[in-house]
Amino acid sequence: MSRKPEYGLLIDYEYCTGCYACQVACAQEYEWPAGMGGIRVIEIVEKLPNDKHYLKFMPIPTELCILCAGRTKEGKNPACVHHCMAACMKYGKIEELAKEINKPRMVLWAPKA
Amino acid sequence: MTHDEIRKVHTTTWSGGPGCHGGCGVIAHIKNNRLIKIEGDPDHPMNRGRLCPRCLAMTQYVHHPERLTRPLKRAGKRGENKWQEISWDEAFDLIEEKFGSIRNDFGPESVVFSMGTGRDVGAWICMLAYAFGSPNVSFALSGNACYTPRITASEIVLGDYCIFDGGQWCAKGHDDPRYTVPECIVIWGYNIPASCPDNIFGHWAIDLMKKGSKLITIDPRLSWFASRSDKWLLIRPGTDGALAMGFLNIIIQEGLYDKDFGKKWTNAPHLIRKDTGKLLRESDLMPNGSSDNFAAWDVINKNIVIWGSHHAVYKTKVSEAALEGQFKIKLKDGKEINATTVWSEFCARAAEYPVEKVAEITWLKERDIIDAARLYAKSKPATIQWGLAIDSTPAITPTATAIAALWCITGNLGIPGGNVIARYAYNAVAYALPGAKGVIKRPSKEIDEKRIGYREYGLFREFIWRAQTDKVLEQIFSEDPYPVKGMWIQCCILIGGTGYDPARWIKALKKLDFTVVVDIFMTPTCQMADVVLPATTFLEKDSIRSWWVPLQTINKAMTVDECKSGIEINFELAKRFDPNFRWKTIYDLFDEILEPSGMTFKELQEKGWSIPPEGHPSAPYLRHEKGLLRQDGKPGFQKRSGKVELYSTLREEWGLEPMPCYEEPPFTPVSRPDLAEEYPLILSTSRRSPVYFLSEHRNIPWLREADPDPVLEIHPDTAKSMGVGQGEWVWVENWMGRCKLKAKVSPIVPRWMVMAAHGWWFPEKPGEEPSLYGMWESNINQLMLMGYNGKDGLGTITKHLLCKVYKVNGKG
């Protein structure tokens, strides 16, 4: 069994606009070739009653995410969090981040790191 | 510092690179003259550390193997993609010779200087054109339909341009105590998170949503904002004018307007003659009266009072100016006429748009229109952020003046969190623009009168100092009143991006004697050039950014081969063409532009950026009350009447409709039911992609992977009726032509509309004709028309054409 994760990413996906800044910031940070990277953005168009829809974007950390260990050691935010245009991502200790889930439409990721 | 050390250069984005209208602060990490990383500057007031994907992909852009690095001279026929590398000296000599001989033989106006969207190129291309002696600076889009029309409409109403207040004039942004978070934000035809807004940071709107701002989104497409709005108005494209009139009507009928503001700061009390339909002027009333002074009716003393425009006060004591009513007036010749007020006429005009009629025009529900109007008018402050979609209709000015009237009559003009007047920080203006004295001056009136569009359009004489684009294209073929022989095309993908009806543009370019293109990569446009000059990105140049706030410098962080910045190229040629060119270096020019700020280029560079302090005429709020807008220091606005003009004195003068109204666009199911039979779907285009700036960036791998194909958004029911499945290639066709797009089957568009991706060409495909980077495959401009502008020469048909869609046989 894997070790218990200590750090994670809290994402307030209500405000994720699908701008891809996180995805490209990660590619730049680690010089990933196109098609690879530590975080990917997906678009979901949710069908609701009465011909209504909700447009949702979701950034998902991948198997390549290392939570920017080098950057965080220097006291910086991970590249994705630093550049998130909507400022809807937060890095921190999972236990602390869990306390910040004080509104709906949030997700706490504990990447493989 | 050792050779291998990383230098961190703070600079400002603008132009080449992310491509956008910029203003973000970045930190470029440079090692051995190479960009190894770029980050958003956390201390910069615009973006506060954040950065868009286009900027974050700069390492792939700056060091792209296909960058233009040396000047190129055409070695085959135009379109054959055969080139010979030449030195800068050879290039400058050749251009001087060729353009020089056109100037000698046909006059300087026979060279048109064409640019893409307004970035720092605007100032420098004007500098070159004016030094050459040509008044013909052209923005290559039909109807000059990007931002300019909105700016102009705002100036027609209130003498300045107005933008959404996101706290950008306050050092602490929207956390500043001087700022008020808007209760309501209207997002009108704008996909802010995916676009490069007109010098605002789009995600400010999201910051404000988090602080409680409610949203009204007006968009035919389920945008991100639409999905999160209190009110989403799914409007039929091109009918925004009717909606704005409907809003005005509801707000007036329900008394939700700001009466005091109307009386004091607008020309609502001014009288209109019933016999001519025109404003009653002092010159109508007394022998020596001025035609710039207007009349109002004093309800207490029951007599005429004269509004002295020059001093922006009534010339005689007035107890109370009537806002409404009918009055009998005796003119200077003894004739008696009936008059009414601007406000009465304005209300009557709005009343022509009852909600049931507006619902019928816009395809909206009456309830939604009423609810949205109330939400906007009852919120304080409320702000409207309008987008490019507003410019993309021929009746742009009647539409945009209606919208501008909304923020004026609801008292949201100039207040924190409302719509505020935007001026160039410290009034440091690089070039001649309406309402501002730029350092780079326009040519003499005698030369300017030759500008294409000058004769036809009052607006182009007074406000828009560009050539009218559709007329430029026409004149290349007609050669009337003079031939166009050469073109200088800078930062502009005319073929493949900006130019509608590209086949016709290609024919036009091939007709010219000599064409120069300045760009960073080879484009379909470069293929039509005689000389191609390699330009720099923002990281490789020194420049300034003077556009609203903050005032900033762009700082050279590195070099790439022999690339030169736009300003260096333009400066060198301007010196050669104009014996009286008065600056020695670009830094002399920068210093002069920055002079009103009290800083030199060097001093501003050390500071990085600067926001003008409160009390400065280029900083809000409520400047009209403080006498900070007018040059004479009097309260009021920079208008002929000194007031917000609900009835436009200028449009009256130009013989155009002086009050806002709605006009049905030329190619809709309503105006052309005959065409709609064959082409049943509304074709809308020019939607923004978050990873591309217009027609750029398809060659940047990190960006292309996020948006790999030219897509057509089509509703599942519509797609099903045509047997089109997700990801299948389809032809989109109308009477102009067709192009091939990949179906993105999604309910984010209504059943009756398709949204086509724009600006597509394929840098990976062969450049020579007939391929032209695969431009004929998927470029939607093949379905677009030139020459369908409003009566004032502005606006176009981008958002509302007609088309049919069908499957591409086989694999396509």
JSON list of N, CA and C in Angstrom, two decimals, chain B residues 469-489:
[
{"chain": "B", "resi": 469, "resn": "THR", "atom": "N", "xyz": [-11.39, 50.15, -44.53]},
{"chain": "B", "resi": 469, "resn": "THR", "atom": "CA", "xyz": [-10.79, 48.95, -45.10]},
{"chain": "B", "resi": 469, "resn": "THR", "atom": "C", "xyz": [-11.47, 48.46, -46.38]},
{"chain": "B", "resi": 470, "resn": "ASP", "atom": "N", "xyz": [-12.81, 48.42, -46.35]},
{"chain": "B", "resi": 470, "resn": "ASP", "atom": "CA", "xyz": [-13.53, 47.90, -47.51]},
{"chain": "B", "resi": 470, "resn": "ASP", "atom": "C", "xyz": [-13.31, 48.79, -48.74]},
{"chain": "B", "resi": 471, "resn": "LYS", "atom": "N", "xyz": [-13.19, 50.09, -48.47]},
{"chain": "B", "resi": 471, "resn": "LYS", "atom": "CA", "xyz": [-12.93, 51.03, -49.56]},
{"chain": "B", "resi": 471, "resn": "LYS", "atom": "C", "xyz": [-11.51, 50.86, -50.10]},
{"chain": "B", "resi": 472, "resn": "VAL", "atom": "N", "xyz": [-10.59, 50.48, -49.21]},
{"chain": "B", "resi": 472, "resn": "VAL", "atom": "CA", "xyz": [-9.20, 50.23, -49.66]},
{"chain": "B", "resi": 472, "resn": "VAL", "atom": "C", "xyz": [-9.21, 49.11, -50.69]},
{"chain": "B", "resi": 473, "resn": "LEU", "atom": "N", "xyz": [-9.88, 48.02, -50.34]},
{"chain": "B", "resi": 473, "resn": "LEU", "atom": "CA", "xyz": [-9.92, 46.88, -51.26]},
{"chain": "B", "resi": 473, "resn": "LEU", "atom": "C", "xyz": [-10.57, 47.28, -52.58]},
{"chain": "B", "resi": 474, "resn": "GLU", "atom": "N", "xyz": [-11.67, 48.01, -52.48]},
{"chain": "B", "resi": 474, "resn": "GLU", "atom": "CA", "xyz": [-12.37, 48.47, -53.68]},
{"chain": "B", "resi": 474, "resn": "GLU", "atom": "C", "xyz": [-11.44, 49.31, -54.56]},
{"chain": "B", "resi": 475, "resn": "GLN", "atom": "N", "xyz": [-10.71, 50.22, -53.90]},
{"chain": "B", "resi": 475, "resn": "GLN", "atom": "CA", "xyz": [-9.89, 51.18, -54.65]},
{"chain": "B", "resi": 475, "resn": "GLN", "atom": "C", "xyz": [-8.68, 50.50, -55.32]},
{"chain": "B", "resi": 476, "resn": "ILE", "atom": "N", "xyz": [-8.21, 49.40, -54.73]},
{"chain": "B", "resi": 476, "resn": "ILE", "atom": "CA", "xyz": [-7.10, 48.69, -55.38]},
{"chain": "B", "resi": 476, "resn": "ILE", "atom": "C", "xyz": [-7.54, 48.27, -56.79]},
{"chain": "B", "resi": 477, "resn": "PHE", "atom": "N", "xyz": [-8.80, 47.87, -56.90]},
{"chain": "B", "resi": 477, "resn": "PHE", "atom": "CA", "xyz": [-9.30, 47.45, -58.22]},
{"chain": "B", "resi": 477, "resn": "PHE", "atom": "C", "xyz": [-9.75, 48.64, -59.07]},
{"chain": "B", "resi": 478, "resn": "SER", "atom": "N", "xyz": [-10.43, 49.60, -58.45]},
{"chain": "B", "resi": 478, "resn": "SER", "atom": "CA", "xyz": [-11.01, 50.69, -59.25]},
{"chain": "B", "resi": 478, "resn": "SER", "atom": "C", "xyz": [-9.97, 51.75, -59.61]},
{"chain": "B", "resi": 479, "resn": "GLU", "atom": "N", "xyz": [-8.94, 51.87, -58.80]},
{"chain": "B", "resi": 479, "resn": "GLU", "atom": "CA", "xyz": [-7.91, 52.91, -58.94]},
{"chain": "B", "resi": 479, "resn": "GLU", "atom": "C", "xyz": [-8.52, 54.31, -58.94]},
{"chain": "B", "resi": 480, "resn": "ASP", "atom": "N", "xyz": [-9.69, 54.44, -58.35]},
{"chain": "B", "resi": 480, "resn": "ASP", "atom": "CA", "xyz": [-10.40, 55.70, -58.33]},
{"chain": "B", "resi": 480, "resn": "ASP", "atom": "C", "xyz": [-10.55, 56.17, -56.89]},
{"chain": "B", "resi": 481, "resn": "PRO", "atom": "N", "xyz": [-10.13, 57.35, -56.49]},
{"chain": "B", "resi": 481, "resn": "PRO", "atom": "CA", "xyz": [-9.61, 58.44, -57.32]},
{"chain": "B", "resi": 481, "resn": "PRO", "atom": "C", "xyz": [-8.10, 58.37, -57.60]},
{"chain": "B", "resi": 482, "resn": "TYR", "atom": "N", "xyz": [-7.41, 57.44, -57.06]},
{"chain": "B", "resi": 482, "resn": "TYR", "atom": "CA", "xyz": [-5.99, 57.28, -57.40]},
{"chain": "B", "resi": 482, "resn": "TYR", "atom": "C", "xyz": [-5.61, 55.81, -57.20]},
{"chain": "B", "resi": 483, "resn": "PRO", "atom": "N", "xyz": [-4.57, 55.35, -57.87]},
{"chain": "B", "resi": 483, "resn": "PRO", "atom": "CA", "xyz": [-4.22, 53.94, -57.75]},
{"chain": "B", "resi": 483, "resn": "PRO", "atom": "C", "xyz": [-3.48, 53.64, -56.45]},
{"chain": "B", "resi": 484, "resn": "VAL", "atom": "N", "xyz": [-3.67, 52.44, -55.95]},
{"chain": "B", "resi": 484, "resn": "VAL", "atom": "CA", "xyz": [-2.85, 51.94, -54.84]},
{"chain": "B", "resi": 484, "resn": "VAL", "atom": "C", "xyz": [-1.79, 51.06, -55.48]},
{"chain": "B", "resi": 485, "resn": "LYS", "atom": "N", "xyz": [-0.53, 51.36, -55.20]},
{"chain": "B", "resi": 485, "resn": "LYS", "atom": "CA", "xyz": [0.55, 50.66, -55.89]},
{"chain": "B", "resi": 485, "resn": "LYS", "atom": "C", "xyz": [1.41, 49.80, -54.96]},
{"chain": "B", "resi": 486, "resn": "GLY", "atom": "N", "xyz": [1.38, 50.14, -53.67]},
{"chain": "B", "resi": 486, "resn": "GLY", "atom": "CA", "xyz": [2.23, 49.40, -52.76]},
{"chain": "B", "resi": 486, "resn": "GLY", "atom": "C", "xyz": [1.54, 49.19, -51.42]},
{"chain": "B", "resi": 487, "resn": "MET", "atom": "N", "xyz": [1.98, 48.17, -50.72]},
{"chain": "B", "resi": 487, "resn": "MET", "atom": "CA", "xyz": [1.42, 47.94, -49.39]},
{"chain": "B", "resi": 487, "resn": "MET", "atom": "C", "xyz": [2.52, 47.54, -48.42]},
{"chain": "B", "resi": 488, "resn": "TRP", "atom": "N", "xyz": [2.40, 48.08, -47.23]},
{"chain": "B", "resi": 488, "resn": "TRP", "atom": "CA", "xyz": [3.27, 47.72, -46.12]},
{"chain": "B", "resi": 488, "resn": "TRP", "atom": "C", "xyz": [2.37, 47.01, -45.12]},
{"chain": "B", "resi": 489, "resn": "ILE", "atom": "N", "xyz": [2.61, 45.73, -44.90]},
{"chain": "B", "resi": 489, "resn": "ILE", "atom": "CA", "xyz": [1.72, 44.94, -44.04]},
{"chain": "B", "resi": 489, "resn": "ILE", "atom": "C", "xyz": [2.52, 44.49, -42.82]}
]
